[in-house]
Short mmCIF file of C-alpha atoms and ligand atoms in Angstrom, two decimals:
data_model
loop_
_atom_site.label_atom_id
_atom_site.label_comp_id
_atom_site.label_asym_id
_atom_site.label_seq_id
_atom_site.Cartn_x
_atom_site.Cartn_y
_atom_site.Cartn_z
CA UNK A 1367 -51.62 131.72 -209.54
CA UNK A 1368 -54.91 130.27 -209.69
CA UNK A 1369 -55.51 126.77 -209.78
CA UNK A 1370 -55.89 125.90 -212.79
CA UNK A 1371 -52.45 127.53 -213.77
CA UNK A 1372 -50.86 125.03 -211.42
CA UNK A 1373 -48.88 122.94 -213.32
CA UNK A 1374 -46.84 120.74 -210.47
CA UNK A 1375 -47.04 119.89 -206.88
CA UNK A 1376 -44.54 122.54 -205.96
CA UNK A 1377 -46.81 125.13 -207.71
CA UNK A 1378 -49.79 123.89 -205.33
CA UNK A 1379 -47.30 124.03 -202.53
CA UNK A 1380 -47.33 127.39 -203.64
CA UNK A 1381 -50.88 128.19 -203.46
CA UNK A 1382 -51.63 126.64 -200.55
CA UNK A 1383 -48.43 128.63 -198.48
CA UNK A 1384 -50.27 131.73 -199.33
CA UNK A 1385 -53.30 130.73 -198.39
CA UNK A 1386 -52.99 129.41 -195.06
CA UNK A 1387 -51.48 131.23 -191.90
CA UNK A 1388 -47.64 130.45 -191.51
CA UNK A 1389 -48.84 127.98 -188.13
CA UNK A 1390 -50.92 125.72 -190.43
CA UNK A 1391 -48.94 125.73 -193.59
CA UNK A 1392 -45.50 125.21 -190.78
CA UNK A 1393 -47.87 122.09 -189.31
CA UNK A 1394 -48.38 120.48 -192.85
CA UNK A 1395 -44.77 121.10 -194.44
CA UNK A 1396 -42.62 120.84 -191.59
CA UNK A 1397 -40.19 117.62 -190.35
CA UNK A 1398 -38.62 117.16 -187.10
CA UNK A 1399 -35.82 119.01 -185.95
CA UNK A 1400 -33.41 120.36 -188.30
CA UNK A 1401 -35.52 118.91 -190.81
CA UNK A 1402 -32.19 117.00 -192.71
CA UNK A 1403 -34.90 114.04 -193.25
CA UNK A 1404 -36.83 115.95 -195.33
CA UNK A 1405 -34.61 117.38 -197.54
CA UNK A 1406 -32.79 114.08 -197.76
CA UNK A 1407 -35.96 112.15 -198.85
CA UNK A 1408 -36.43 114.06 -202.10
CA UNK A 1409 -32.86 114.13 -202.30
CA UNK A 1410 -32.79 110.20 -202.77
CA UNK A 1411 -35.03 110.51 -205.64
CA UNK A 1412 -32.78 113.19 -207.88
CA UNK A 1413 -29.79 110.66 -207.16
CA UNK A 1414 -31.33 108.08 -209.85
CA UNK A 1415 -31.36 108.89 -213.57
CA UNK A 1416 -33.92 107.05 -215.54
CA UNK A 1417 -32.32 105.21 -218.70
CA UNK A 1418 -35.01 105.48 -221.61
CA UNK A 1419 -35.44 102.49 -224.14
CA UNK A 1420 -36.86 103.47 -227.59
CA UNK A 1421 -38.27 102.33 -230.54
CA UNK A 1422 -41.04 100.68 -228.65
CA UNK A 1423 -44.25 100.55 -229.24
CA UNK A 1424 -45.86 103.13 -226.28
CA UNK A 1425 -49.22 103.36 -228.31
CA UNK A 1426 -51.57 101.91 -224.83
CA UNK A 1427 -50.01 102.47 -221.45
CA UNK A 1428 -51.51 101.82 -218.41
CA UNK A 1429 -50.57 102.63 -214.75
CA UNK A 1430 -53.12 100.11 -213.15
CA UNK A 1431 -52.90 97.98 -210.44
CA UNK A 1432 -53.89 94.91 -208.36
CA UNK A 1433 -53.42 95.23 -204.65
CA UNK A 1434 -54.89 93.06 -202.26
CA UNK A 1435 -57.64 92.21 -204.34
CA UNK A 1436 -58.54 95.81 -205.42
CA UNK A 1437 -57.74 97.32 -208.25
CA UNK A 1438 -56.81 101.00 -208.72
CA UNK A 1439 -56.20 102.91 -211.45
CA UNK A 1440 -52.29 104.21 -210.59
CA UNK A 1441 -49.94 102.81 -208.45
CA UNK A 1442 -50.13 105.77 -205.86
CA UNK A 1443 -52.53 106.59 -203.17
CA UNK A 1444 -53.06 109.01 -200.61
CA UNK A 1445 -51.23 108.87 -197.31
CA UNK A 1446 -53.20 109.40 -194.13
CA UNK A 1447 -52.64 112.93 -192.71
CA UNK A 1448 -53.93 113.71 -189.55
CA UNK A 1449 -55.39 117.09 -188.61
CA UNK A 1450 -55.84 117.99 -192.01
CA UNK A 1451 -58.98 119.66 -191.86
CA UNK A 1452 -56.98 122.17 -190.57
CA UNK A 1453 -55.95 123.28 -193.73
CA UNK A 1454 -59.38 123.49 -194.79
CA UNK A 1455 -62.99 122.42 -193.38
CA UNK A 1456 -63.86 119.12 -194.32
CA UNK A 1457 -60.38 118.28 -196.03
CA UNK A 1458 -60.68 114.77 -194.94
CA UNK A 1459 -63.92 113.99 -197.22
CA UNK A 1460 -62.58 116.13 -199.86
CA UNK A 1461 -59.60 113.96 -200.29
CA UNK A 1462 -61.38 110.70 -199.56
CA UNK A 1463 -63.54 112.29 -202.72
CA UNK A 1464 -60.68 113.19 -204.82
CA UNK A 1465 -59.08 109.93 -204.34
CA UNK A 1466 -62.63 108.12 -205.35
CA UNK A 1467 -62.96 110.00 -208.52
CA UNK A 1468 -59.28 109.14 -209.40
CA UNK A 1469 -59.93 105.79 -208.21
CA UNK A 1470 -57.21 105.39 -205.77
CA UNK A 1471 -56.80 104.45 -202.11
CA UNK A 1472 -57.24 106.92 -199.34
CA UNK A 1473 -56.00 106.05 -196.07
CA UNK A 1474 -57.82 107.56 -193.31
CA UNK A 1475 -55.74 108.65 -190.45
CA UNK A 1476 -55.97 107.28 -186.93
CA UNK A 1477 -55.76 111.30 -186.32
CA UNK A 1478 -58.74 112.06 -189.02
CA UNK A 1479 -61.60 114.62 -187.90
CA UNK A 1480 -63.68 112.75 -190.66
CA UNK A 1481 -65.13 109.32 -189.08
CA UNK A 1482 -64.54 105.94 -190.37
CA UNK A 1483 -68.34 105.51 -191.20
CA UNK A 1484 -68.54 109.06 -192.99
CA UNK A 1485 -65.25 108.37 -195.13
CA UNK A 1486 -66.36 105.20 -196.01
CA UNK A 1487 -69.60 106.26 -197.38
CA UNK A 1488 -67.50 108.61 -199.73
CA UNK A 1489 -64.86 106.39 -200.76
CA UNK A 1490 -65.57 102.88 -200.20
CA UNK A 1491 -61.83 101.88 -201.22
CA UNK A 1492 -60.40 103.41 -198.43
CA UNK A 1493 -57.89 101.97 -195.96
CA UNK A 1494 -58.11 102.83 -192.16
CA UNK A 1495 -54.45 103.89 -190.48
CA UNK A 1496 -54.20 102.95 -186.41
CA UNK A 1497 -51.79 104.17 -184.34
CA UNK A 1498 -51.68 101.70 -181.01
CA UNK A 1499 -53.25 103.11 -178.69
CA UNK A 1500 -53.69 102.56 -174.60
CA UNK A 1501 -57.38 101.20 -174.06
CA UNK A 1502 -57.56 98.19 -175.82
CA UNK A 1503 -61.50 98.15 -176.03
CA UNK A 1504 -61.25 101.28 -177.63
CA UNK A 1505 -58.64 99.30 -180.38
CA UNK A 1506 -61.63 96.67 -180.84
CA UNK A 1507 -64.48 98.61 -181.27
CA UNK A 1508 -62.47 100.63 -183.58
CA UNK A 1509 -61.34 97.67 -185.64
CA UNK A 1510 -64.71 96.75 -185.35
CA UNK A 1511 -66.02 99.57 -186.97
CA UNK A 1512 -63.99 99.64 -189.81
CA UNK A 1513 -64.94 96.09 -190.89
CA UNK A 1514 -68.43 97.07 -190.28
CA UNK A 1515 -68.18 99.72 -192.59
CA UNK A 1516 -66.79 97.33 -195.31
CA UNK A 1517 -63.45 98.44 -195.30
CA UNK A 1518 -61.03 95.64 -195.88
CA UNK A 1519 -57.24 97.04 -195.00
CA UNK A 1520 -56.16 98.17 -191.54
CA UNK A 1521 -52.80 100.18 -191.55
CA UNK A 1522 -50.64 100.22 -188.62
CA UNK A 1523 -48.03 102.93 -188.12
CA UNK A 1524 -45.21 101.89 -185.83
CA UNK A 1525 -42.57 104.85 -186.14
CA UNK A 1526 -44.17 106.94 -183.74
CA UNK A 1527 -42.58 105.26 -180.49
CA UNK A 1528 -42.59 109.05 -179.18
CA UNK A 1529 -43.85 112.12 -180.17
CA UNK A 1530 -40.99 114.23 -182.24
CA UNK A 1531 -39.25 117.77 -181.86
CA UNK A 1532 -40.46 119.52 -184.36
CA UNK A 1533 -38.68 122.89 -183.99
CA UNK A 1534 -40.69 124.75 -186.63
CA UNK A 1535 -43.92 123.88 -185.43
CA UNK A 1536 -42.86 125.08 -182.28
CA UNK A 1537 -41.72 128.05 -182.86
CA UNK A 1538 -44.80 129.15 -185.24
CA UNK A 1539 -46.83 128.42 -182.17
CA UNK A 1540 -48.51 124.85 -183.22
CA UNK A 1541 -48.52 123.23 -179.45
CA UNK A 1542 -50.91 121.06 -177.85
CA UNK A 1543 -53.72 121.87 -176.97
CA UNK A 1544 -54.14 124.15 -180.03
CA UNK A 1545 -54.83 127.76 -178.91
CA UNK A 1546 -53.64 130.59 -181.61
CA UNK A 1547 -51.14 133.11 -179.68
CA UNK A 1548 -51.82 136.59 -180.47
CA UNK A 1549 -48.45 136.99 -182.78
CA UNK A 1550 -50.16 133.75 -184.27
CA UNK A 1551 -53.69 135.61 -184.74
CA UNK A 1552 -52.37 138.91 -186.03
CA UNK A 1553 -50.65 136.83 -188.69
CA UNK A 1554 -53.41 134.96 -189.74
CA UNK A 1555 -55.31 138.05 -190.25
CA UNK A 1556 -53.15 137.91 -193.39
CA UNK A 1557 -55.08 134.80 -194.80
CA UNK A 1558 -58.77 136.21 -194.65
CA UNK A 1559 -60.21 133.34 -196.95
CA UNK A 1560 -58.63 130.68 -194.06
CA UNK A 1561 -59.72 132.43 -191.04
CA UNK A 1562 -63.43 133.29 -192.71
CA UNK A 1563 -63.23 129.40 -193.24
CA UNK A 1564 -62.22 129.18 -189.52
CA UNK A 1565 -65.03 131.25 -187.86
CA UNK A 1566 -67.82 129.82 -189.57
CA UNK A 1567 -66.07 126.48 -188.44
CA UNK A 1568 -64.39 126.30 -185.35
CA UNK A 1569 -61.74 123.80 -184.75
CA UNK A 1570 -62.23 120.25 -186.33
CA UNK A 1571 -63.33 117.69 -184.18
CA UNK A 1572 -62.01 114.06 -183.83
CA UNK A 1573 -65.00 112.57 -184.83
CA UNK A 1574 -63.41 108.70 -184.35
CA UNK A 1575 -63.21 109.36 -180.81
CA UNK A 1576 -66.20 111.22 -179.77
CA UNK A 1577 -67.89 107.97 -178.49
CA UNK A 1578 -64.75 106.90 -176.37
CA UNK A 1579 -64.66 110.41 -174.43
CA UNK A 1580 -66.70 111.86 -171.44
CA UNK A 1581 -69.44 113.40 -173.40
CA UNK A 1582 -69.55 117.24 -174.27
CA UNK A 1583 -65.96 117.53 -174.74
CA UNK A 1584 -65.10 120.89 -176.98
CA UNK A 1585 -62.97 120.28 -179.95
CA UNK A 1586 -60.08 120.89 -178.13
CA UNK A 1587 -60.63 118.62 -175.08
CA UNK A 1588 -61.07 115.77 -177.58
CA UNK A 1589 -58.04 116.18 -179.39
CA UNK A 1590 -56.25 116.09 -175.68
CA UNK A 1591 -58.16 112.61 -175.00
CA UNK A 1592 -56.70 111.42 -178.26
CA UNK A 1593 -53.35 112.51 -177.14
CA UNK A 1594 -53.35 111.17 -173.97
CA UNK A 1595 -54.23 107.66 -175.24
CA UNK A 1596 -51.52 108.10 -178.39
CA UNK A 1597 -48.43 106.67 -178.79
CA UNK A 1598 -49.04 104.13 -176.42
CA UNK A 1599 -46.06 101.42 -176.05
CA UNK A 1600 -46.22 99.05 -178.38
CA UNK A 1601 -43.81 95.98 -179.52
CA UNK A 1602 -43.77 92.64 -181.71
CA UNK A 1603 -46.19 91.23 -179.66
CA UNK A 1604 -48.73 94.08 -179.94
CA UNK A 1605 -48.77 93.75 -183.42
CA UNK A 1606 -49.23 89.78 -183.22
CA UNK A 1607 -52.37 90.58 -181.18
CA UNK A 1608 -53.70 92.94 -183.96
CA UNK A 1609 -52.81 90.28 -186.39
CA UNK A 1610 -55.03 88.01 -184.48
CA UNK A 1611 -58.10 90.36 -184.02
CA UNK A 1612 -57.83 92.16 -187.43
CA UNK A 1613 -58.83 89.06 -189.75
CA UNK A 1614 -58.56 91.77 -193.01
CA UNK A 1615 -55.76 93.03 -194.81
CA UNK A 1616 -52.63 94.14 -192.39
CA UNK A 1617 -50.38 96.76 -193.69
CA UNK A 1618 -47.84 98.14 -191.21
CA UNK A 1619 -46.39 101.56 -191.93
CA UNK A 1620 -43.01 102.62 -190.92
CA UNK A 1621 -40.70 99.63 -191.51
CA UNK A 1622 -37.14 100.91 -192.80
CA UNK A 1623 -34.98 97.67 -192.07
CA UNK A 1624 -35.16 94.61 -193.86
CA UNK A 1625 -35.16 92.08 -190.69
CA UNK A 1626 -38.15 94.25 -189.28
CA UNK A 1627 -39.89 93.35 -192.54
CA UNK A 1628 -39.04 89.78 -192.34
CA UNK A 1629 -40.51 89.32 -188.83
CA UNK A 1630 -43.94 91.36 -189.95
CA UNK A 1631 -43.86 88.97 -192.47
CA UNK A 1632 -43.60 85.96 -190.05
CA UNK A 1633 -46.59 87.31 -187.81
CA UNK A 1634 -48.74 87.35 -191.33
CA UNK A 1635 -48.59 90.49 -191.98
CA UNK A 1636 -49.42 91.70 -195.69
CA UNK A 1637 -47.74 94.57 -196.62
CA UNK A 1638 -45.59 97.22 -195.84
CA UNK A 1639 -45.22 101.10 -196.23
CA UNK A 1640 -41.49 101.74 -195.81
CA UNK A 1641 -41.80 105.15 -194.62
CA UNK A 1642 -39.96 107.80 -192.30
CA UNK A 1643 -43.24 109.42 -192.19
CA UNK A 1644 -42.34 112.61 -194.74
CA UNK A 1645 -39.45 113.76 -192.27
CA UNK A 1646 -41.67 114.35 -188.98
CA UNK A 1647 -40.43 111.72 -186.84
CA UNK A 1648 -36.47 110.74 -186.71
CA UNK A 1649 -34.59 113.56 -188.76
CA UNK A 1650 -31.59 111.31 -189.21
CA UNK A 1651 -33.65 108.37 -190.70
CA UNK A 1652 -32.32 107.25 -193.68
CA UNK A 1653 -34.49 107.87 -196.98
CA UNK A 1654 -37.07 105.23 -197.59
CA UNK A 1655 -36.12 105.11 -201.01
CA UNK A 1656 -32.29 104.34 -200.23
CA UNK A 1657 -33.71 101.45 -197.57
CA UNK A 1658 -36.03 100.11 -200.06
CA UNK A 1659 -33.52 97.76 -202.06
CA UNK A 1660 -32.51 95.94 -199.19
CA UNK A 1661 -36.18 95.40 -198.11
CA UNK A 1662 -36.98 94.06 -201.52
CA UNK A 1663 -34.70 91.60 -201.43
CA UNK A 1664 -35.36 90.39 -197.75
CA UNK A 1665 -39.34 90.08 -198.50
CA UNK A 1666 -40.22 91.29 -201.83
CA UNK A 1667 -41.43 88.37 -203.39
CA UNK A 1668 -43.46 86.98 -200.51
CA UNK A 1669 -45.10 90.52 -199.20
CA UNK A 1670 -46.74 93.58 -201.05
CA UNK A 1671 -43.92 95.75 -200.49
CA UNK A 1672 -44.89 99.98 -201.15
CA UNK A 1673 -43.42 103.10 -199.85
CA UNK A 1674 -44.18 107.02 -199.27
CA UNK A 1675 -41.76 110.18 -198.37
CA UNK A 1676 -40.61 112.37 -200.14
CA UNK A 1677 -42.60 112.21 -203.44
CA UNK A 1678 -43.46 115.14 -205.69
CA UNK A 1679 -43.23 114.41 -209.24
CA UNK A 1680 -44.48 111.22 -211.50
CA UNK A 1681 -40.41 110.49 -212.04
CA UNK A 1682 -40.09 109.83 -208.31
CA UNK A 1683 -42.89 107.31 -208.34
CA UNK A 1684 -41.52 105.66 -211.50
CA UNK A 1685 -38.09 105.24 -209.61
CA UNK A 1686 -39.56 103.88 -206.44
CA UNK A 1687 -41.51 101.23 -208.65
CA UNK A 1688 -37.85 100.57 -210.64
CA UNK A 1689 -36.40 99.79 -207.29
CA UNK A 1690 -38.87 97.18 -206.19
CA UNK A 1691 -41.82 99.33 -204.79
CA UNK A 1692 -45.04 97.52 -205.65
CA UNK A 1693 -47.54 100.77 -204.59
CA UNK A 1694 -46.34 104.37 -203.30
CA UNK A 1695 -48.03 106.66 -201.22
CA UNK A 1696 -48.23 110.55 -201.23
CA UNK A 1697 -48.94 112.87 -197.94
CA UNK A 1698 -48.37 116.36 -198.59
CA UNK A 1699 -48.77 116.44 -202.54
CA UNK A 1700 -52.67 116.16 -202.48
CA UNK A 1701 -52.68 117.93 -199.25
CA UNK A 1702 -51.29 121.14 -200.56
CA UNK A 1703 -53.80 120.51 -203.42
CA UNK A 1704 -56.70 120.51 -200.94
CA UNK A 1705 -55.25 123.38 -199.16
CA UNK A 1706 -55.06 125.13 -202.59
CA UNK A 1707 -58.41 124.51 -203.76
CA UNK A 1708 -60.58 121.96 -202.07
CA UNK A 1709 -61.48 118.78 -203.99
CA UNK A 1710 -60.80 119.92 -207.24
CA UNK A 1711 -57.04 121.06 -205.79
CA UNK A 1712 -56.89 117.35 -204.41
CA UNK A 1713 -57.73 116.34 -207.72
CA UNK A 1714 -55.52 118.41 -209.73
CA UNK A 1715 -52.57 117.05 -207.50
CA UNK A 1716 -53.46 113.45 -208.28
CA UNK A 1717 -54.01 114.35 -211.96
CA UNK A 1718 -50.53 115.93 -212.12
CA UNK A 1719 -48.62 113.08 -210.61
CA UNK A 1720 -50.95 110.44 -212.98
CA UNK A 1721 -49.96 112.48 -215.95
CA UNK A 1722 -45.94 113.04 -215.29
CA UNK A 1723 -45.80 108.94 -214.50
CA UNK A 1724 -47.63 108.43 -218.11
CA UNK A 1725 -45.23 110.53 -219.64
CA UNK A 1726 -42.06 109.06 -218.09
CA UNK A 1727 -43.39 105.71 -218.96
CA UNK A 1728 -44.01 106.57 -222.57
CA UNK A 1729 -40.48 108.39 -222.95
CA UNK A 1730 -38.49 105.39 -221.39
CA UNK A 1731 -40.19 102.95 -223.74
CA UNK A 1732 -42.19 100.99 -220.52
CA UNK A 1733 -45.61 100.99 -221.67
CA UNK A 1734 -46.87 99.53 -218.40
CA UNK A 1735 -45.98 100.56 -214.99
CA UNK A 1736 -46.10 97.51 -214.00
CA UNK A 1737 -43.16 96.45 -215.59
CA UNK A 1738 -40.97 99.50 -214.42
CA UNK A 1739 -37.44 97.32 -212.94
CA UNK A 1740 -33.94 98.33 -212.26
CA UNK A 1741 -33.25 98.13 -216.20
CA UNK A 1742 -34.74 101.47 -216.46
CA UNK A 1743 -32.35 103.08 -214.28
CA UNK A 1744 -28.64 104.30 -215.12
CA UNK A 1745 -26.05 101.86 -213.70
CA UNK A 1746 -28.40 98.80 -214.23
CA UNK A 1747 -26.73 95.56 -215.48
CA UNK A 1748 -26.78 94.95 -218.59
CA UNK A 1749 -29.05 91.89 -219.98
CA UNK A 1750 -25.99 89.56 -219.98
CA UNK A 1751 -24.75 89.94 -216.51
CA UNK A 1752 -28.35 89.92 -215.03
CA UNK A 1753 -28.01 86.34 -215.53
CA UNK A 1754 -25.37 85.99 -212.65
CA UNK A 1755 -27.00 88.36 -209.79
CA UNK A 1756 -29.78 89.57 -209.19
CA UNK A 1757 -30.65 92.95 -211.14
CA UNK A 1758 -31.80 95.18 -208.19
CA UNK A 1759 -28.57 94.29 -205.40
CA UNK A 1760 -26.21 94.40 -208.85
CA UNK A 1761 -27.79 98.25 -209.67
CA UNK A 1762 -27.30 98.71 -206.05
CA UNK A 1763 -23.78 98.18 -205.15
CA UNK A 1764 -22.81 99.71 -208.63
CA UNK A 1765 -24.72 103.15 -207.95
C1 FMN B 1884 -49.46 117.05 -192.11
C2 FMN B 1884 -49.19 115.83 -191.99
C3 FMN B 1884 -49.78 114.92 -191.14
C4 FMN B 1884 -49.37 113.50 -190.98
N1 FMN B 1884 -50.21 112.13 -190.36
C5 FMN B 1884 -50.29 111.12 -190.74
C6 FMN B 1884 -50.84 110.04 -189.28
O1 FMN B 1884 -52.00 110.76 -189.13
N2 FMN B 1884 -50.89 108.93 -189.38
C7 FMN B 1884 -49.73 108.37 -190.13
O2 FMN B 1884 -49.66 107.23 -190.18
N3 FMN B 1884 -48.68 109.15 -191.22
C8 FMN B 1884 -49.01 110.41 -191.09
N4 FMN B 1884 -48.42 111.32 -191.85
C9 FMN B 1884 -47.37 110.80 -192.78
C10 FMN B 1884 -48.20 110.40 -194.03
O3 FMN B 1884 -48.91 109.60 -193.65
C11 FMN B 1884 -46.84 109.67 -194.95
O4 FMN B 1884 -46.11 108.78 -194.55
C12 FMN B 1884 -45.71 111.15 -195.56
O5 FMN B 1884 -46.43 112.70 -195.47
C13 FMN B 1884 -45.04 110.87 -196.93
O6 FMN B 1884 -44.36 112.08 -196.94
P1 FMN B 1884 -44.89 113.32 -198.01
O7 FMN B 1884 -45.51 114.01 -197.35
O8 FMN B 1884 -43.14 113.77 -198.51
O9 FMN B 1884 -45.17 112.21 -199.42
C14 FMN B 1884 -48.69 112.99 -191.57
C15 FMN B 1884 -47.84 113.24 -192.65
C16 FMN B 1884 -48.11 114.80 -192.86
C17 FMN B 1884 -47.63 115.90 -193.60
#
């Protein structure tokens, strides 16, 4: 299948699968242990059915959203994906470029191989994702660089207290430090376009950390230097400290419990991303979409609640917005795109999702995506009953 023939995110996944060696595809696609969480994330969306309203004027439709003083063209952005340049050299910058062209936020991974400064030049509305690291001096310097590069939003990921057990990755040979075995090399030879890229460019360097590491490290040794820093032990005190150091907008990624959302709010956090890291960390974790309503009830009117994990369709984005998310992120969807066709492929992923969301909003009679609410979900309370109870909780109780 050619890129121009891809109609869905799954089509892009199939092209990526053909192009990538198994070990790299598995790194992108895989989850923790039995990958039950991975499946549950997508199944959570399929449980909900949309309830269309007709005879509504939908001739002008709008997806734009204002977030932290920035306006974006659609209610989704590109989630951080570390070491994504393994799928294609320069993939971080390609994703950043696609996000900028589509007027969406790109979140630079803490494990990016492009530097903060490079990405900010390509996509000035990017956000930076940080994993708490052991060296406090390095953390402050990274925050300074983010601010100096003109980026206003810092995302702190808290759902990696430990490295997880990704059995698929171990079986296919993705082990740290990355050094291909003979079996991996033989399988990779069946994907000549990827191998040619890899031979031309070598392993990608984690550019953000070069200045902190001993001089002259090769890419593999630099990755090990980074892996020794992250994950660092962290607690609410760490987050409090980050809040004091960072004066821009602060988002916490990986919050799943309403009490944790409330605690983040107390510390002055501006937004949270309800996320289970796309099923890559805790295999028995609840799906973010299922955790969302209780979190929205707890803090939704006082902080920006966003969501990722499992989004593959515009209808998934609509469903998350109906359940109270203000914004969403996609990790694998644009990553399949960039693996399949570089910047063009990433743009295709973003435009597929945008067009699908537009179609859903038009089909259900909700011309502004900002107006999506539980009333567009089957099982939602009728207008009369919404006067008695909050529609979101009533919907959750009934479904
Ligand atoms: C290959 C890959 C690498 C990732 N790296 C990071 C990372 O560096 N930092 C982070 O906070 N999340 C990371 N994530 C998680 C994503 O940001 C996001 O939470 C997840 O992909 C959302 O699920 P989805 O892929 O089903 O959209 C990664 C995900 C993937 C697939």
